[in-house]
Tab-separated table of C-alpha atoms in Angstrom:
chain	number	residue	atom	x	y	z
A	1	UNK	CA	0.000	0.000	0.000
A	2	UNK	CA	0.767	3.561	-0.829
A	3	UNK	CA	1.648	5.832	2.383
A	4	UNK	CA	1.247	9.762	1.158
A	5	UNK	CA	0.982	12.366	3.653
A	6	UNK	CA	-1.119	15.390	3.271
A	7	UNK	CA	1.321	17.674	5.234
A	8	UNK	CA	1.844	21.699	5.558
A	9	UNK	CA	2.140	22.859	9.202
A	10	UNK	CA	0.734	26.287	8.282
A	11	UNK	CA	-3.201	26.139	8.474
A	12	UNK	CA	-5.661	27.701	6.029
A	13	UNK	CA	-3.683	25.976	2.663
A	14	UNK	CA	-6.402	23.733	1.675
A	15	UNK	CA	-4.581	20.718	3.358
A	16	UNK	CA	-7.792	18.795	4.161
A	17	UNK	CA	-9.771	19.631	0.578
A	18	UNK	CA	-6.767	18.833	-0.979
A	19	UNK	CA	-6.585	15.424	0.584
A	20	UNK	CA	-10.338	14.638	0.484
A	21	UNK	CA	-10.815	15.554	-3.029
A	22	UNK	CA	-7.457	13.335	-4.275
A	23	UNK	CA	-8.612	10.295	-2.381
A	24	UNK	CA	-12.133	10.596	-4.219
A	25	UNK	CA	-10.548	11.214	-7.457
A	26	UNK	CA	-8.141	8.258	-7.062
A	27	UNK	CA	-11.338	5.957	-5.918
A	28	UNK	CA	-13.143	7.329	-8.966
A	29	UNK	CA	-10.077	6.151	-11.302
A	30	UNK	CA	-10.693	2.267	-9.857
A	31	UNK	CA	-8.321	3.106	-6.634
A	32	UNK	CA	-9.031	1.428	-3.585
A	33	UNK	CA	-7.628	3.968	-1.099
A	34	UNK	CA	-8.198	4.554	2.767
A	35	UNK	CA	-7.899	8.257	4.147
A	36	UNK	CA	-6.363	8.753	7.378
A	37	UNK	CA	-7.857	11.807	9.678
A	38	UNK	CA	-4.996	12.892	11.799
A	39	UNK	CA	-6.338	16.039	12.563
A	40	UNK	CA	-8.182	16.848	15.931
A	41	UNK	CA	-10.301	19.442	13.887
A	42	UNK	CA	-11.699	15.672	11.874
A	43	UNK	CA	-12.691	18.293	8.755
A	44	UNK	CA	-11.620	15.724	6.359
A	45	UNK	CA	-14.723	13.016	8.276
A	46	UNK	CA	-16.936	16.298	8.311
A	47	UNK	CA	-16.050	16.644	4.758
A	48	UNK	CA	-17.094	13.130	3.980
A	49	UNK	CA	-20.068	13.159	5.577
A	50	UNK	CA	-18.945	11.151	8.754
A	51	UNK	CA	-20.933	12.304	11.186
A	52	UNK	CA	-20.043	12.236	15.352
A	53	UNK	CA	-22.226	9.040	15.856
A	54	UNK	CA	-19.756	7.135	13.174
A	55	UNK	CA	-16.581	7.605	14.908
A	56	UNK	CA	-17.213	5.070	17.897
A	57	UNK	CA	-13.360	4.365	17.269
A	58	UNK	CA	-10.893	6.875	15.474
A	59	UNK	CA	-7.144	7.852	14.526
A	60	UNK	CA	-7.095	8.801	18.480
A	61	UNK	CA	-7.487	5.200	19.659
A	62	UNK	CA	-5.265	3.355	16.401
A	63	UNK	CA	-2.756	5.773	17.889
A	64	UNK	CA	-2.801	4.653	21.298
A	65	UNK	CA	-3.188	0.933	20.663
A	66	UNK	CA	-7.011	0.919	21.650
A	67	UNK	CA	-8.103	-0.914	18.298
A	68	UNK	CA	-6.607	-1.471	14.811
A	69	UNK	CA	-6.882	-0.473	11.452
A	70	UNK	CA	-9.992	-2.650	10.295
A	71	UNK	CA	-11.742	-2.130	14.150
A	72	UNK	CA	-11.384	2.019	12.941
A	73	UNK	CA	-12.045	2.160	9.478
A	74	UNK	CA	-15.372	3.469	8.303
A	75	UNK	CA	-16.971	3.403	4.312
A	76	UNK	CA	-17.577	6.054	2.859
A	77	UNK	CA	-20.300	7.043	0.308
A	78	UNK	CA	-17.530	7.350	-2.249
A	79	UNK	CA	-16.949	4.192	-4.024
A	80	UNK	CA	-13.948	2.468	-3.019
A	81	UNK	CA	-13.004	4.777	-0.366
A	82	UNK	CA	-12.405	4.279	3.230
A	83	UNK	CA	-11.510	6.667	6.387
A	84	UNK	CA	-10.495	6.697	9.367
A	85	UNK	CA	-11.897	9.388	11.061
A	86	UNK	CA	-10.711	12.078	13.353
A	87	UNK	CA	-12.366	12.963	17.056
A	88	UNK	CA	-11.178	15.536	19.168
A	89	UNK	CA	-9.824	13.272	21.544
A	90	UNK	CA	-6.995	13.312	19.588
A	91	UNK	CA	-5.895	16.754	20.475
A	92	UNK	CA	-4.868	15.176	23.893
A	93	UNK	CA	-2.739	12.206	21.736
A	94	UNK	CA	0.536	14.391	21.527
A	95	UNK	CA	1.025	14.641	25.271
A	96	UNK	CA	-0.108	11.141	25.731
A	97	UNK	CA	2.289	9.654	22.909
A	98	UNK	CA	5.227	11.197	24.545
A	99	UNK	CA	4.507	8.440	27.454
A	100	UNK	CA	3.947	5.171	24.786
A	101	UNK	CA	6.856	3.457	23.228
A	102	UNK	CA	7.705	4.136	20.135
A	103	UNK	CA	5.885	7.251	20.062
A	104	UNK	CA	6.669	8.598	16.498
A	105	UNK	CA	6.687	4.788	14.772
A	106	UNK	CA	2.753	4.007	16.198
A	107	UNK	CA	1.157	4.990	12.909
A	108	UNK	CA	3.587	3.097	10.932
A	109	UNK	CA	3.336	0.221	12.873
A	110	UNK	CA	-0.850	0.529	12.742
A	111	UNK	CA	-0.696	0.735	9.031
A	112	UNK	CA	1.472	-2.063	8.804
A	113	UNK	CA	-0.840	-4.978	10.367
A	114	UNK	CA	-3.008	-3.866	7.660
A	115	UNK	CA	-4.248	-7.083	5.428
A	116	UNK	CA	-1.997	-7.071	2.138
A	117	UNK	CA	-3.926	-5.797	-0.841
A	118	UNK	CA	-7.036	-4.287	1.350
A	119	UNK	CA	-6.095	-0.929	-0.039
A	120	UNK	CA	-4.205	0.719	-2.775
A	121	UNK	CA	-3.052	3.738	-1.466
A	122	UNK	CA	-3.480	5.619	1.718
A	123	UNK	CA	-3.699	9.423	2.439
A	124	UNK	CA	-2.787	11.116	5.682
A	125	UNK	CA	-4.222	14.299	6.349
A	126	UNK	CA	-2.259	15.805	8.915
A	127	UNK	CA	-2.947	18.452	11.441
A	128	UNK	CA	-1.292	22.003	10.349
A	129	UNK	CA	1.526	21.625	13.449
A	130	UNK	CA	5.048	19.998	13.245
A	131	UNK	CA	4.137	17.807	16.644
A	132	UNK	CA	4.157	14.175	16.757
A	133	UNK	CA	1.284	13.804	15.056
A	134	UNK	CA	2.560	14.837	11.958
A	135	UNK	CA	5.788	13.337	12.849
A	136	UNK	CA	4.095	10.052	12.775
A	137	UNK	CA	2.476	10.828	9.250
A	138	UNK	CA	5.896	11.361	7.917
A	139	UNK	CA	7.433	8.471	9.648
A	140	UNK	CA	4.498	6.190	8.715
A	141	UNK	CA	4.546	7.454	4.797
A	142	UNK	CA	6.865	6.582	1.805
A	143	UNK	CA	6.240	10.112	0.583
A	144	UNK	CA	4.431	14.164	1.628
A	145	UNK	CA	2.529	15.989	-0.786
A	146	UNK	CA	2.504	19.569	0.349
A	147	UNK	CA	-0.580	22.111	-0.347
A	148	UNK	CA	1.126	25.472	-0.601
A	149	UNK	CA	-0.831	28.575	-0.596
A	150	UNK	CA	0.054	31.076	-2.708
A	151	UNK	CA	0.757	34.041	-0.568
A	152	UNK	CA	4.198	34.967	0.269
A	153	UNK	CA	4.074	33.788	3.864
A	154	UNK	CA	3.541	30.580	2.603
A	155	UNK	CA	7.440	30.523	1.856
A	156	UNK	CA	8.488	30.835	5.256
A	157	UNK	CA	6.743	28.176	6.233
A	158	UNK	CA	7.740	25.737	3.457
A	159	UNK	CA	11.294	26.347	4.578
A	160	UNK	CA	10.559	25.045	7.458
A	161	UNK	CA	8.370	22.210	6.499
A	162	UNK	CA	11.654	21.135	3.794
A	163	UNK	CA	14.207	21.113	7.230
A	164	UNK	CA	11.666	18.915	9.794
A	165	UNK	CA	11.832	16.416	6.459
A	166	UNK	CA	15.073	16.237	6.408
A	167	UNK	CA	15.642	15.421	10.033
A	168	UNK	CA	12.862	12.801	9.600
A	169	UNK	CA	15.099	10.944	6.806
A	170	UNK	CA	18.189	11.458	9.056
A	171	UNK	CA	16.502	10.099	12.147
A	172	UNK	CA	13.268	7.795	11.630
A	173	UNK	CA	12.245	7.524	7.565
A	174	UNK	CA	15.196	8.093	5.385
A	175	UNK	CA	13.037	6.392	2.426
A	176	UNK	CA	10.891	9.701	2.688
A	177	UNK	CA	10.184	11.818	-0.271
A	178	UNK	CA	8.530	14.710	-1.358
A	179	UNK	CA	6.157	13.562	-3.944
A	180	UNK	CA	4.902	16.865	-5.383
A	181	UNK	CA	3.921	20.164	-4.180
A	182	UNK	CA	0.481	21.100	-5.375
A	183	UNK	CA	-0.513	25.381	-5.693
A	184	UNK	CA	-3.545	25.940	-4.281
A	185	UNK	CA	-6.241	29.046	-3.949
A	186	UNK	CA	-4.747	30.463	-6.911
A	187	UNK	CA	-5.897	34.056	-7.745
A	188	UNK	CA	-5.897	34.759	-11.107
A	189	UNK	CA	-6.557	38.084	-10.616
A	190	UNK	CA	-3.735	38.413	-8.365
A	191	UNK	CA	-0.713	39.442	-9.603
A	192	UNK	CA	0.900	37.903	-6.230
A	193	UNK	CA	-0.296	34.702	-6.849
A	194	UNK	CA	1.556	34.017	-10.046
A	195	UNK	CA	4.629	35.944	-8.681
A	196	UNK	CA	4.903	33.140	-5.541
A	197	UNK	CA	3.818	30.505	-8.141
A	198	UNK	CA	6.955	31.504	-10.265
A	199	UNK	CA	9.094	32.040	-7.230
A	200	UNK	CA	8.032	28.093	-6.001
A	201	UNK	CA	8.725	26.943	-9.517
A	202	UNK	CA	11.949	28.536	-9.835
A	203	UNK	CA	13.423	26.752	-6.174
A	204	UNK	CA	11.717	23.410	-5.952
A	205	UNK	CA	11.454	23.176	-9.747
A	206	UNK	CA	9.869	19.812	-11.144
A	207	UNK	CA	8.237	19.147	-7.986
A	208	UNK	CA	5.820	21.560	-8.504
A	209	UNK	CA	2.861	19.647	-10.133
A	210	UNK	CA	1.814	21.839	-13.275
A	211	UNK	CA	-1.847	21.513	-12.115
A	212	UNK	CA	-2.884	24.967	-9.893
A	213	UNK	CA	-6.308	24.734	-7.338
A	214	UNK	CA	-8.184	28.120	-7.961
A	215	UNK	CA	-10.089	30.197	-5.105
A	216	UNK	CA	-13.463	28.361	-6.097
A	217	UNK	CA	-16.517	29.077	-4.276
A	218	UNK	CA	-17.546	25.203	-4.792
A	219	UNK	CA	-14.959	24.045	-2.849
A	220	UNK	CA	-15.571	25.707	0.130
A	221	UNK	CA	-19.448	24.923	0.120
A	222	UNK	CA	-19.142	21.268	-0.103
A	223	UNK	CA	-17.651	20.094	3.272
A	224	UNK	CA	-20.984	21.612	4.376
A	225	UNK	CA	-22.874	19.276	2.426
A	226	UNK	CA	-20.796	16.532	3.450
A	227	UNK	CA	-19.558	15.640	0.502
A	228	UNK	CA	-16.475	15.858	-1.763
A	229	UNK	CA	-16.572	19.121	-4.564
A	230	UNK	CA	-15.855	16.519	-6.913
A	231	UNK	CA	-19.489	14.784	-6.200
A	232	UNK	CA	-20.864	18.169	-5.179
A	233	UNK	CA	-20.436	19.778	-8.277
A	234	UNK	CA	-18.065	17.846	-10.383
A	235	UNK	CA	-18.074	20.846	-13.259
A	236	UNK	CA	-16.487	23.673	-11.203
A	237	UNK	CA	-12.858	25.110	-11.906
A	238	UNK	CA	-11.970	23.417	-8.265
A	239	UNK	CA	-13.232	20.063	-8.946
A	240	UNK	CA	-11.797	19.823	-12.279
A	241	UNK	CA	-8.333	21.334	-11.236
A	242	UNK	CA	-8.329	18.066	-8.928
A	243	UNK	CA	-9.112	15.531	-11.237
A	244	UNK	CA	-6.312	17.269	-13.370
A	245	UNK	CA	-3.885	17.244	-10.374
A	246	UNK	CA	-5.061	13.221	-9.405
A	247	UNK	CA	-3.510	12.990	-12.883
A	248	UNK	CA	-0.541	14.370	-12.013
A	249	UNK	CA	-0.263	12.436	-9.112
A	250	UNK	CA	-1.179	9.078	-10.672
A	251	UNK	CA	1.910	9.860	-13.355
A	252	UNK	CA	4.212	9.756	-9.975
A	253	UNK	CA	3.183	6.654	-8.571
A	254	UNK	CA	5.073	3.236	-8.893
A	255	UNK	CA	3.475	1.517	-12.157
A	256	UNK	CA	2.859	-1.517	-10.159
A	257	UNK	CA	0.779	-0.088	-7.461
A	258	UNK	CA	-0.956	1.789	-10.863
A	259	UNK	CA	-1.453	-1.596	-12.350
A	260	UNK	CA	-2.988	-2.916	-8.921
């Protein structure tokens, strides 16, 4: 299986509509994939339509060793996609890690017991904080995809993001990659937009996907409806940018997990 976290520590990027509107597109493409809702805010099991009364077990309790993958899981009304959702609980995991053993490995170790061919690939959406539950995302994933907003402070904080990588690979994952960073709430009637687009472009070069997300009214209604803007209204700018960028990210994958 496929481990790609969803990961920006700044909040506000479109982290969590990013990751819920990949994993439908990947489900919609024959992908069997399972999304991961590390984020005590749970806006990507909002998003899905997972209401309070579904999350009898969460990411809070596969973190602490109080059930496993298959006990947590929960269908979706996407085809072929799975979550595990997110309570609020988990906002207490980080101090509560610090006292289990092997704290930033638990995630990693959860996904691992998972039945061989279950799932395809699985999405992480982390919480927008460089604590240990993002450091378990990272340690737990083969590769990040980064949402980047593009507004200059958004720089800053990929800098930082690109050094708490590297001293994951040097200390827990050092198979970890950075799979693509993805543009989003692009202005096209900002001039600032397209001058941090270029500016991204011209440091990180080829591992900026080519597909942008537009500011798109759509995408910010749906989590609302409880539902992914690719179902809610699959003809708007947003949802097509993300089938275009699910393209993009498809073309990065191993063939063999493709072929799957």
């Amino acid at each position: 299986m496929i481990r790609i976290a969803v990961a920006n520590q700044k909040g506000g990027v479109g982290k969590t509509t990013t990751a819920i509107n990949l994993a439908t597109a990947l489900a919609a493409t024959g992908w069997r994939v399972l999304l991961v809702d590390l984020d005590p805010q749970g806006n990507a099991s909002t998003g899905l339509g997972i209401g309070q009364a579904q999350r009898d077990l969460s990411s809070y309790e596969l973190l602490t060793g109080g059930c496993t993958v298959e006990e947590a899981v929960v269908p979706t009304r996407v085809p072929r996609l799975d979550l595990i959702p997110a309570t609020v609980d988990l906002s207490g995991a980080e101090i509560e890690l610090v006292e289990l053993p092997e704290r930033t490995h638990r995630l990693d170790n959860a996904l691992a017991s998972t039945p061989p061919g279950r799932w395809d690939v699985c999405l992480i959406d982390c919480p927008p904080s460089l604590g240990l539950l993002t450091i378990n995302s990272l340690v737990a994933a083969q590769s990040i995809l980064v949402p980047l907003q593009t507004e200059f402070v958004a720089l800053e904080g990929l800098s930082q993001l690109l050094q708490t990588i590297e001293r994951i690979r040097a200390r827990f994952n050092p198979e970890l990659s950075i799979l693509g960073v993805a543009l989003t709430m692009f202005d096209r009637r900002n001039n600032l937009s397209a001058q941090v687009a270029d500016d991204v472009r011209a440091c990180l070069g080829k591992v900026v996907f080519e597909t942008v997300i537009p500011r798109n009214v759509r995408l910010s209604e749906a989590p609302s409806h409880g539902i992914p803007a690719l179902i809610y209204d699959h003809r708007c700018s947003g949802s097509e940018a993300y089938m275009a960028l699910a393209r993009e990210l498809i073309a990065r994958l191993p063939k063999r997990a493709a072929a799957a």
